[in-house]
């Protein structure tokens, strides 16, 4: 716990007070929420891709781009497998479970996540917008074949379609590709219906579609909360910035609600 414990405790009290009065909550999550599950973030200290270039001489954003995948799927799959291996065997942590637990006590809880690790699903959250897709779902690049996989261990890389032999790809959004319109529309519709509190958890907040909902909520007087040990461009915009890891912060918040027993 950081040295300014009293101020953090007061912030947790205040956030719990607002959440206790809310009926509809939005949680926007990034890689940081999965850090307590043993997953590395992709940038920064301890990041999977903290260096400027990969072993192939490409920036990771290039290696994981739709353009490179179209030309050299083996390169893109090489780094997709690194991400998949870092997720393999990971279990939801207290932050994922706390969000899922809140569904039993609020009228609506939506998760809008950048993560492709599937941990919100595993924790039991029901209303999830996986805006970047999910690594556990594969689709053929040439035919209509699709399949779900628990992990990629033992698979040929790049994996091949059992129907036509073409390369499979995970149903994720690669760099340079458009966001899935159906998922984006679901989120926009829900946001327009309204939330009583908005959380940003464990995201570096660099993408406009991650930042703008929080900015709009703050401008509309909706309580906004950022949970992140580091500061981002949202830190001076939100009502509350909690400089803790996601699991510690969410556990502290839900334990203050007094609306049921939550077990870490």
PDB file of C-alpha atoms in Angstrom:
ATOM      1  CA  UNK A   1       0.000   0.000   0.000  1.00  0.00           C
ATOM      2  CA  UNK A   2       1.407   3.454  -0.901  1.00  0.00           C
ATOM      3  CA  UNK A   3       2.522   5.831   1.814  1.00  0.00           C
ATOM      4  CA  UNK A   4      -0.508   8.121   1.463  1.00  0.00           C
ATOM      5  CA  UNK A   5      -2.758   5.457   2.981  1.00  0.00           C
ATOM      6  CA  UNK A   6      -5.267   7.840   4.610  1.00  0.00           C
ATOM      7  CA  UNK A   7      -6.050   9.606   1.321  1.00  0.00           C
ATOM      8  CA  UNK A   8      -6.403   6.313  -0.557  1.00  0.00           C
ATOM      9  CA  UNK A   9      -8.710   4.959   2.146  1.00  0.00           C
ATOM     10  CA  UNK A  10     -10.816   8.112   1.884  1.00  0.00           C
ATOM     11  CA  UNK A  11     -10.967   7.740  -1.905  1.00  0.00           C
ATOM     12  CA  UNK A  12     -12.066   4.107  -1.597  1.00  0.00           C
ATOM     13  CA  UNK A  13     -14.761   5.218   0.882  1.00  0.00           C
ATOM     14  CA  UNK A  14     -15.993   7.877  -1.532  1.00  0.00           C
ATOM     15  CA  UNK A  15     -16.041   5.566  -4.553  1.00  0.00           C
ATOM     16  CA  UNK A  16     -17.897   2.896  -2.580  1.00  0.00           C
ATOM     17  CA  UNK A  17     -20.418   5.541  -1.568  1.00  0.00           C
ATOM     18  CA  UNK A  18     -21.137   6.432  -5.189  1.00  0.00           C
ATOM     19  CA  UNK A  19     -21.209   2.790  -6.293  1.00  0.00           C
ATOM     20  CA  UNK A  20     -23.593   1.956  -3.467  1.00  0.00           C
ATOM     21  CA  UNK A  21     -26.078   4.479  -4.867  1.00  0.00           C
ATOM     22  CA  UNK A  22     -25.657   3.357  -8.483  1.00  0.00           C
ATOM     23  CA  UNK A  23     -27.911   0.929 -10.319  1.00  0.00           C
ATOM     24  CA  UNK A  24     -25.967   0.779 -13.593  1.00  0.00           C
ATOM     25  CA  UNK A  25     -22.173   0.588 -13.750  1.00  0.00           C
ATOM     26  CA  UNK A  26     -19.735   0.556 -16.656  1.00  0.00           C
ATOM     27  CA  UNK A  27     -16.273  -0.967 -16.327  1.00  0.00           C
ATOM     28  CA  UNK A  28     -13.754  -0.155 -19.071  1.00  0.00           C
ATOM     29  CA  UNK A  29     -10.795  -2.483 -18.647  1.00  0.00           C
ATOM     30  CA  UNK A  30      -7.311  -2.975 -20.069  1.00  0.00           C
ATOM     31  CA  UNK A  31      -4.343  -5.268 -19.560  1.00  0.00           C
ATOM     32  CA  UNK A  32      -3.700  -3.951 -16.044  1.00  0.00           C
ATOM     33  CA  UNK A  33      -6.779  -5.664 -14.636  1.00  0.00           C
ATOM     34  CA  UNK A  34      -5.214  -9.020 -15.520  1.00  0.00           C
ATOM     35  CA  UNK A  35      -1.805  -8.240 -13.986  1.00  0.00           C
ATOM     36  CA  UNK A  36      -2.836  -9.884 -10.706  1.00  0.00           C
ATOM     37  CA  UNK A  37      -3.619 -13.038 -12.692  1.00  0.00           C
ATOM     38  CA  UNK A  38       0.039 -13.174 -13.680  1.00  0.00           C
ATOM     39  CA  UNK A  39      -0.433 -11.690 -17.138  1.00  0.00           C
ATOM     40  CA  UNK A  40       2.073  -9.066 -18.261  1.00  0.00           C
ATOM     41  CA  UNK A  41       0.942  -5.737 -19.574  1.00  0.00           C
ATOM     42  CA  UNK A  42       2.135  -5.107 -23.116  1.00  0.00           C
ATOM     43  CA  UNK A  43       4.072  -1.917 -22.496  1.00  0.00           C
ATOM     44  CA  UNK A  44       5.841  -0.228 -19.614  1.00  0.00           C
ATOM     45  CA  UNK A  45       7.608  -1.799 -16.650  1.00  0.00           C
ATOM     46  CA  UNK A  46       7.321  -5.568 -16.856  1.00  0.00           C
ATOM     47  CA  UNK A  47       5.631  -5.286 -20.216  1.00  0.00           C
ATOM     48  CA  UNK A  48       5.701  -8.116 -22.715  1.00  0.00           C
ATOM     49  CA  UNK A  49       6.863  -5.718 -25.432  1.00  0.00           C
ATOM     50  CA  UNK A  50       8.738  -2.985 -23.578  1.00  0.00           C
ATOM     51  CA  UNK A  51      11.493  -2.778 -26.207  1.00  0.00           C
ATOM     52  CA  UNK A  52      11.140  -0.694 -29.341  1.00  0.00           C
ATOM     53  CA  UNK A  53      11.404  -3.565 -31.816  1.00  0.00           C
ATOM     54  CA  UNK A  54      10.779  -7.309 -31.897  1.00  0.00           C
ATOM     55  CA  UNK A  55      13.325  -9.967 -32.795  1.00  0.00           C
ATOM     56  CA  UNK A  56      12.105  -9.650 -36.388  1.00  0.00           C
ATOM     57  CA  UNK A  57      13.053  -5.982 -36.540  1.00  0.00           C
ATOM     58  CA  UNK A  58       9.447  -4.809 -36.480  1.00  0.00           C
ATOM     59  CA  UNK A  59       7.622  -2.784 -33.891  1.00  0.00           C
ATOM     60  CA  UNK A  60       5.116  -5.024 -32.152  1.00  0.00           C
ATOM     61  CA  UNK A  61       2.306  -2.927 -33.637  1.00  0.00           C
ATOM     62  CA  UNK A  62       3.642  -3.834 -37.093  1.00  0.00           C
ATOM     63  CA  UNK A  63       4.141  -7.523 -36.319  1.00  0.00           C
ATOM     64  CA  UNK A  64       0.588  -7.710 -34.982  1.00  0.00           C
ATOM     65  CA  UNK A  65      -0.956  -5.787 -37.873  1.00  0.00           C
ATOM     66  CA  UNK A  66      -3.459  -6.950 -40.426  1.00  0.00           C
ATOM     67  CA  UNK A  67      -1.054  -5.912 -43.176  1.00  0.00           C
ATOM     68  CA  UNK A  68       1.777  -8.151 -41.948  1.00  0.00           C
ATOM     69  CA  UNK A  69      -0.647 -11.006 -41.251  1.00  0.00           C
ATOM     70  CA  UNK A  70      -1.830 -10.900 -44.875  1.00  0.00           C
ATOM     71  CA  UNK A  71       1.760 -11.194 -46.138  1.00  0.00           C
ATOM     72  CA  UNK A  72       3.509 -13.160 -43.387  1.00  0.00           C
ATOM     73  CA  UNK A  73       1.011 -14.868 -41.094  1.00  0.00           C
ATOM     74  CA  UNK A  74       3.884 -16.817 -39.544  1.00  0.00           C
ATOM     75  CA  UNK A  75       5.356 -13.601 -38.115  1.00  0.00           C
ATOM     76  CA  UNK A  76       2.058 -12.395 -36.706  1.00  0.00           C
ATOM     77  CA  UNK A  77       1.291 -15.822 -35.255  1.00  0.00           C
ATOM     78  CA  UNK A  78       4.729 -15.920 -33.617  1.00  0.00           C
ATOM     79  CA  UNK A  79       3.785 -12.962 -31.429  1.00  0.00           C
ATOM     80  CA  UNK A  80       0.163 -13.982 -31.024  1.00  0.00           C
ATOM     81  CA  UNK A  81       1.459 -17.234 -29.539  1.00  0.00           C
ATOM     82  CA  UNK A  82       3.662 -15.288 -27.119  1.00  0.00           C
ATOM     83  CA  UNK A  83       0.561 -13.446 -25.921  1.00  0.00           C
ATOM     84  CA  UNK A  84      -1.469 -16.669 -25.827  1.00  0.00           C
ATOM     85  CA  UNK A  85       1.235 -18.458 -23.835  1.00  0.00           C
ATOM     86  CA  UNK A  86       1.284 -15.605 -21.316  1.00  0.00           C
ATOM     87  CA  UNK A  87      -2.478 -16.085 -20.877  1.00  0.00           C
ATOM     88  CA  UNK A  88      -2.389 -19.897 -20.778  1.00  0.00           C
ATOM     89  CA  UNK A  89      -3.661 -21.265 -17.497  1.00  0.00           C
ATOM     90  CA  UNK A  90      -4.427 -17.807 -16.075  1.00  0.00           C
ATOM     91  CA  UNK A  91      -7.423 -17.534 -13.763  1.00  0.00           C
ATOM     92  CA  UNK A  92      -9.630 -14.531 -12.991  1.00  0.00           C
ATOM     93  CA  UNK A  93      -8.428 -12.480 -10.050  1.00  0.00           C
ATOM     94  CA  UNK A  94     -10.359 -10.596  -7.390  1.00  0.00           C
ATOM     95  CA  UNK A  95     -10.971  -7.618  -9.688  1.00  0.00           C
ATOM     96  CA  UNK A  96     -12.623  -9.763 -12.377  1.00  0.00           C
ATOM     97  CA  UNK A  97     -14.648 -11.586  -9.712  1.00  0.00           C
ATOM     98  CA  UNK A  98     -15.712  -8.364  -8.002  1.00  0.00           C
ATOM     99  CA  UNK A  99     -17.139  -6.986 -11.249  1.00  0.00           C
ATOM    100  CA  UNK A 100     -19.006 -10.246 -11.887  1.00  0.00           C
ATOM    101  CA  UNK A 101     -20.252 -10.249  -8.264  1.00  0.00           C
ATOM    102  CA  UNK A 102     -21.679  -6.759  -8.716  1.00  0.00           C
ATOM    103  CA  UNK A 103     -24.021  -8.090 -11.410  1.00  0.00           C
ATOM    104  CA  UNK A 104     -26.006  -9.791  -8.650  1.00  0.00           C
ATOM    105  CA  UNK A 105     -26.517  -6.501  -6.829  1.00  0.00           C
ATOM    106  CA  UNK A 106     -26.977  -3.873  -9.558  1.00  0.00           C
ATOM    107  CA  UNK A 107     -29.506  -3.575 -12.342  1.00  0.00           C
ATOM    108  CA  UNK A 108     -26.833  -3.496 -15.021  1.00  0.00           C
ATOM    109  CA  UNK A 109     -23.089  -4.059 -15.144  1.00  0.00           C
ATOM    110  CA  UNK A 110     -21.351  -3.804 -18.512  1.00  0.00           C
ATOM    111  CA  UNK A 111     -17.714  -4.627 -19.155  1.00  0.00           C
ATOM    112  CA  UNK A 112     -16.093  -2.914 -22.137  1.00  0.00           C
ATOM    113  CA  UNK A 113     -12.680  -4.549 -22.396  1.00  0.00           C
ATOM    114  CA  UNK A 114      -9.601  -4.250 -24.562  1.00  0.00           C
ATOM    115  CA  UNK A 115      -8.401  -7.620 -23.289  1.00  0.00           C
ATOM    116  CA  UNK A 116      -8.384 -10.776 -25.405  1.00  0.00           C
ATOM    117  CA  UNK A 117      -7.652 -13.134 -22.473  1.00  0.00           C
ATOM    118  CA  UNK A 118     -11.258 -14.177 -21.767  1.00  0.00           C
ATOM    119  CA  UNK A 119     -10.880 -13.686 -18.005  1.00  0.00           C
ATOM    120  CA  UNK A 120     -14.016 -11.568 -17.632  1.00  0.00           C
ATOM    121  CA  UNK A 121     -15.993 -14.414 -19.189  1.00  0.00           C
ATOM    122  CA  UNK A 122     -14.288 -16.941 -16.929  1.00  0.00           C
ATOM    123  CA  UNK A 123     -15.156 -14.846 -13.876  1.00  0.00           C
ATOM    124  CA  UNK A 124     -18.844 -14.994 -14.815  1.00  0.00           C
ATOM    125  CA  UNK A 125     -19.537 -11.517 -16.174  1.00  0.00           C
ATOM    126  CA  UNK A 126     -22.562 -11.640 -18.443  1.00  0.00           C
ATOM    127  CA  UNK A 127     -22.611  -8.414 -20.421  1.00  0.00           C
ATOM    128  CA  UNK A 128     -19.173  -8.076 -22.007  1.00  0.00           C
ATOM    129  CA  UNK A 129     -18.053  -6.147 -25.058  1.00  0.00           C
ATOM    130  CA  UNK A 130     -14.695  -7.623 -26.101  1.00  0.00           C
ATOM    131  CA  UNK A 131     -13.818  -4.781 -28.435  1.00  0.00           C
ATOM    132  CA  UNK A 132     -10.526  -6.388 -29.497  1.00  0.00           C
ATOM    133  CA  UNK A 133     -11.932  -9.918 -29.740  1.00  0.00           C
ATOM    134  CA  UNK A 134     -10.866 -13.143 -28.034  1.00  0.00           C
ATOM    135  CA  UNK A 135      -7.764 -15.297 -28.560  1.00  0.00           C
ATOM    136  CA  UNK A 136      -9.731 -18.474 -27.849  1.00  0.00           C
ATOM    137  CA  UNK A 137     -11.869 -18.200 -30.982  1.00  0.00           C
ATOM    138  CA  UNK A 138     -10.370 -19.080 -34.373  1.00  0.00           C
ATOM    139  CA  UNK A 139     -11.722 -18.511 -37.878  1.00  0.00           C
ATOM    140  CA  UNK A 140     -10.506 -19.682 -41.269  1.00  0.00           C
ATOM    141  CA  UNK A 141      -9.205 -17.012 -43.614  1.00  0.00           C
ATOM    142  CA  UNK A 142     -10.636 -18.810 -46.655  1.00  0.00           C
ATOM    143  CA  UNK A 143     -13.794 -20.716 -45.678  1.00  0.00           C
ATOM    144  CA  UNK A 144     -16.523 -20.492 -43.047  1.00  0.00           C
ATOM    145  CA  UNK A 145     -14.871 -22.831 -40.532  1.00  0.00           C
ATOM    146  CA  UNK A 146     -14.679 -21.543 -36.941  1.00  0.00           C
ATOM    147  CA  UNK A 147     -13.618 -23.214 -33.723  1.00  0.00           C
ATOM    148  CA  UNK A 148     -13.089 -22.477 -30.048  1.00  0.00           C
ATOM    149  CA  UNK A 149      -9.853 -23.561 -28.360  1.00  0.00           C
ATOM    150  CA  UNK A 150      -8.852 -23.719 -24.716  1.00  0.00           C
ATOM    151  CA  UNK A 151      -5.241 -22.996 -25.676  1.00  0.00           C
ATOM    152  CA  UNK A 152      -2.846 -23.411 -28.596  1.00  0.00           C
ATOM    153  CA  UNK A 153      -0.482 -25.949 -27.039  1.00  0.00           C
ATOM    154  CA  UNK A 154       0.531 -28.663 -29.468  1.00  0.00           C
ATOM    155  CA  UNK A 155      -0.884 -26.844 -32.491  1.00  0.00           C
ATOM    156  CA  UNK A 156       0.973 -26.219 -35.733  1.00  0.00           C
ATOM    157  CA  UNK A 157       1.904 -22.537 -36.049  1.00  0.00           C
ATOM    158  CA  UNK A 158       0.443 -20.957 -38.016  1.00  0.00           C
ATOM    159  CA  UNK A 159      -2.544 -23.251 -37.476  1.00  0.00           C
ATOM    160  CA  UNK A 160      -4.297 -24.638 -40.507  1.00  0.00           C
ATOM    161  CA  UNK A 161      -7.987 -25.083 -41.217  1.00  0.00           C
ATOM    162  CA  UNK A 162      -9.047 -28.753 -40.894  1.00  0.00           C
ATOM    163  CA  UNK A 163     -11.566 -28.211 -43.703  1.00  0.00           C
ATOM    164  CA  UNK A 164      -9.635 -26.413 -46.447  1.00  0.00           C
ATOM    165  CA  UNK A 165      -6.054 -26.162 -45.207  1.00  0.00           C
ATOM    166  CA  UNK A 166      -5.906 -22.352 -45.220  1.00  0.00           C
ATOM    167  CA  UNK A 167      -4.384 -20.382 -42.341  1.00  0.00           C
ATOM    168  CA  UNK A 168      -6.563 -19.853 -39.298  1.00  0.00           C
ATOM    169  CA  UNK A 169      -6.561 -16.567 -37.409  1.00  0.00           C
ATOM    170  CA  UNK A 170      -7.855 -15.692 -33.974  1.00  0.00           C
ATOM    171  CA  UNK A 171     -10.956 -13.543 -33.916  1.00  0.00           C
ATOM    172  CA  UNK A 172      -9.049 -10.539 -32.630  1.00  0.00           C
ATOM    173  CA  UNK A 173      -8.609  -7.034 -34.017  1.00  0.00           C
ATOM    174  CA  UNK A 174      -5.079  -6.649 -35.351  1.00  0.00           C
ATOM    175  CA  UNK A 175      -3.423  -3.250 -35.602  1.00  0.00           C
ATOM    176  CA  UNK A 176      -4.725  -1.303 -38.578  1.00  0.00           C
ATOM    177  CA  UNK A 177      -8.011  -3.215 -38.680  1.00  0.00           C
ATOM    178  CA  UNK A 178     -11.440  -1.782 -37.982  1.00  0.00           C
ATOM    179  CA  UNK A 179     -13.191  -2.409 -34.692  1.00  0.00           C
ATOM    180  CA  UNK A 180     -16.117  -4.851 -34.914  1.00  0.00           C
ATOM    181  CA  UNK A 181     -19.166  -2.714 -35.704  1.00  0.00           C
ATOM    182  CA  UNK A 182     -21.639  -5.006 -33.943  1.00  0.00           C
ATOM    183  CA  UNK A 183     -19.690  -4.815 -30.671  1.00  0.00           C
ATOM    184  CA  UNK A 184     -19.166  -1.080 -30.980  1.00  0.00           C
ATOM    185  CA  UNK A 185     -22.874  -0.551 -31.661  1.00  0.00           C
ATOM    186  CA  UNK A 186     -23.778  -2.613 -28.579  1.00  0.00           C
ATOM    187  CA  UNK A 187     -21.545  -0.423 -26.453  1.00  0.00           C
ATOM    188  CA  UNK A 188     -22.794   2.856 -27.931  1.00  0.00           C
ATOM    189  CA  UNK A 189     -26.419   1.820 -27.401  1.00  0.00           C
ATOM    190  CA  UNK A 190     -25.720   0.915 -23.774  1.00  0.00           C
ATOM    191  CA  UNK A 191     -23.787   4.119 -23.150  1.00  0.00           C
ATOM    192  CA  UNK A 192     -26.637   6.199 -24.577  1.00  0.00           C
ATOM    193  CA  UNK A 193     -29.089   4.397 -22.288  1.00  0.00           C
ATOM    194  CA  UNK A 194     -26.935   5.671 -19.447  1.00  0.00           C
ATOM    195  CA  UNK A 195     -24.753   4.568 -16.540  1.00  0.00           C
ATOM    196  CA  UNK A 196     -24.634   5.909 -12.990  1.00  0.00           C
ATOM    197  CA  UNK A 197     -20.895   5.389 -12.541  1.00  0.00           C
ATOM    198  CA  UNK A 198     -17.996   4.702 -14.936  1.00  0.00           C
ATOM    199  CA  UNK A 199     -14.731   2.934 -14.068  1.00  0.00           C
ATOM    200  CA  UNK A 200     -11.517   2.826 -16.102  1.00  0.00           C
ATOM    201  CA  UNK A 201      -9.337  -0.014 -14.811  1.00  0.00           C
ATOM    202  CA  UNK A 202      -5.826  -0.955 -15.843  1.00  0.00           C
ATOM    203  CA  UNK A 203      -5.732   0.756 -19.209  1.00  0.00           C
ATOM    204  CA  UNK A 204      -3.112   3.171 -20.483  1.00  0.00           C
ATOM    205  CA  UNK A 205      -5.962   5.133 -22.091  1.00  0.00           C
ATOM    206  CA  UNK A 206      -4.348   5.797 -25.454  1.00  0.00           C
ATOM    207  CA  UNK A 207      -7.208   4.805 -27.757  1.00  0.00           C
ATOM    208  CA  UNK A 208      -9.947   7.411 -28.331  1.00  0.00           C
ATOM    209  CA  UNK A 209     -12.734   4.842 -27.956  1.00  0.00           C
ATOM    210  CA  UNK A 210     -11.395   4.016 -24.474  1.00  0.00           C
ATOM    211  CA  UNK A 211     -10.881   7.628 -23.401  1.00  0.00           C
ATOM    212  CA  UNK A 212     -13.981   9.320 -24.822  1.00  0.00           C
ATOM    213  CA  UNK A 213     -16.640   7.460 -22.798  1.00  0.00           C
ATOM    214  CA  UNK A 214     -14.899   8.487 -19.575  1.00  0.00           C
ATOM    215  CA  UNK A 215     -14.501  12.079 -20.743  1.00  0.00           C
ATOM    216  CA  UNK A 216     -18.165  12.263 -21.779  1.00  0.00           C
ATOM    217  CA  UNK A 217     -19.309  10.753 -18.482  1.00  0.00           C
ATOM    218  CA  UNK A 218     -17.203  13.209 -16.473  1.00  0.00           C
ATOM    219  CA  UNK A 219     -18.542  16.145 -18.504  1.00  0.00           C
ATOM    220  CA  UNK A 220     -22.088  14.954 -17.810  1.00  0.00           C
ATOM    221  CA  UNK A 221     -21.569  14.831 -14.053  1.00  0.00           C
ATOM    222  CA  UNK A 222     -21.496  11.034 -13.846  1.00  0.00           C
ATOM    223  CA  UNK A 223     -19.021   9.833 -11.182  1.00  0.00           C
ATOM    224  CA  UNK A 224     -15.843   8.565 -12.868  1.00  0.00           C
ATOM    225  CA  UNK A 225     -13.099   6.414 -11.378  1.00  0.00           C
ATOM    226  CA  UNK A 226      -9.664   5.450 -12.661  1.00  0.00           C
ATOM    227  CA  UNK A 227      -7.877   2.496 -11.058  1.00  0.00           C
ATOM    228  CA  UNK A 228      -4.260   2.433 -12.183  1.00  0.00           C
ATOM    229  CA  UNK A 229      -0.934   2.534 -10.291  1.00  0.00           C
ATOM    230  CA  UNK A 230       0.296   4.918 -13.014  1.00  0.00           C
ATOM    231  CA  UNK A 231      -1.200   8.185 -14.147  1.00  0.00           C
ATOM    232  CA  UNK A 232      -2.721   8.574 -17.609  1.00  0.00           C
ATOM    233  CA  UNK A 233      -4.358  11.361 -19.569  1.00  0.00           C
ATOM    234  CA  UNK A 234      -7.579  10.519 -17.697  1.00  0.00           C
ATOM    235  CA  UNK A 235      -6.106  10.954 -14.212  1.00  0.00           C
ATOM    236  CA  UNK A 236      -6.802  14.701 -14.062  1.00  0.00           C
ATOM    237  CA  UNK A 237     -10.256  14.302 -15.661  1.00  0.00           C
ATOM    238  CA  UNK A 238     -11.846  11.628 -13.493  1.00  0.00           C
ATOM    239  CA  UNK A 239     -13.398  12.368 -10.121  1.00  0.00           C
ATOM    240  CA  UNK A 240     -11.308   9.708  -8.407  1.00  0.00           C
ATOM    241  CA  UNK A 241      -7.894   8.279  -9.289  1.00  0.00           C
ATOM    242  CA  UNK A 242      -6.940   5.232  -7.209  1.00  0.00           C
ATOM    243  CA  UNK A 243      -3.192   4.454  -7.522  1.00  0.00           C
ATOM    244  CA  UNK A 244      -3.523   0.755  -6.704  1.00  0.00           C
ATOM    245  CA  UNK A 245      -3.593  -2.524  -8.561  1.00  0.00           C
ATOM    246  CA  UNK A 246      -7.025  -3.577  -9.785  1.00  0.00           C
ATOM    247  CA  UNK A 247      -7.519  -6.502  -7.392  1.00  0.00           C
ATOM    248  CA  UNK A 248      -6.598  -4.510  -4.283  1.00  0.00           C
ATOM    249  CA  UNK A 249      -8.718  -1.531  -5.285  1.00  0.00           C
ATOM    250  CA  UNK A 250     -11.827  -3.470  -6.306  1.00  0.00           C
ATOM    251  CA  UNK A 251     -11.646  -5.670  -3.216  1.00  0.00           C
ATOM    252  CA  UNK A 252     -11.419  -2.567  -1.032  1.00  0.00           C
ATOM    253  CA  UNK A 253     -14.403  -0.988  -2.778  1.00  0.00           C
ATOM    254  CA  UNK A 254     -16.805  -3.944  -2.698  1.00  0.00           C
ATOM    255  CA  UNK A 255     -15.980  -4.762   0.926  1.00  0.00           C
ATOM    256  CA  UNK A 256     -17.195  -1.271   1.806  1.00  0.00           C
ATOM    257  CA  UNK A 257     -20.571  -1.661   0.114  1.00  0.00           C
ATOM    258  CA  UNK A 258     -22.237  -3.743   2.817  1.00  0.00           C
ATOM    259  CA  UNK A 259     -24.640  -5.373   0.343  1.00  0.00           C
ATOM    260  CA  UNK A 260     -23.496  -8.972   0.567  1.00  0.00           C
ATOM    261  CA  UNK A 261     -20.470 -11.095   1.211  1.00  0.00           C
ATOM    262  CA  UNK A 262     -17.697 -11.000  -1.374  1.00  0.00           C
ATOM    263  CA  UNK A 263     -14.890 -13.512  -1.077  1.00  0.00           C
ATOM    264  CA  UNK A 264     -11.543 -12.725  -2.694  1.00  0.00           C
TER     265      UNK A 264
END
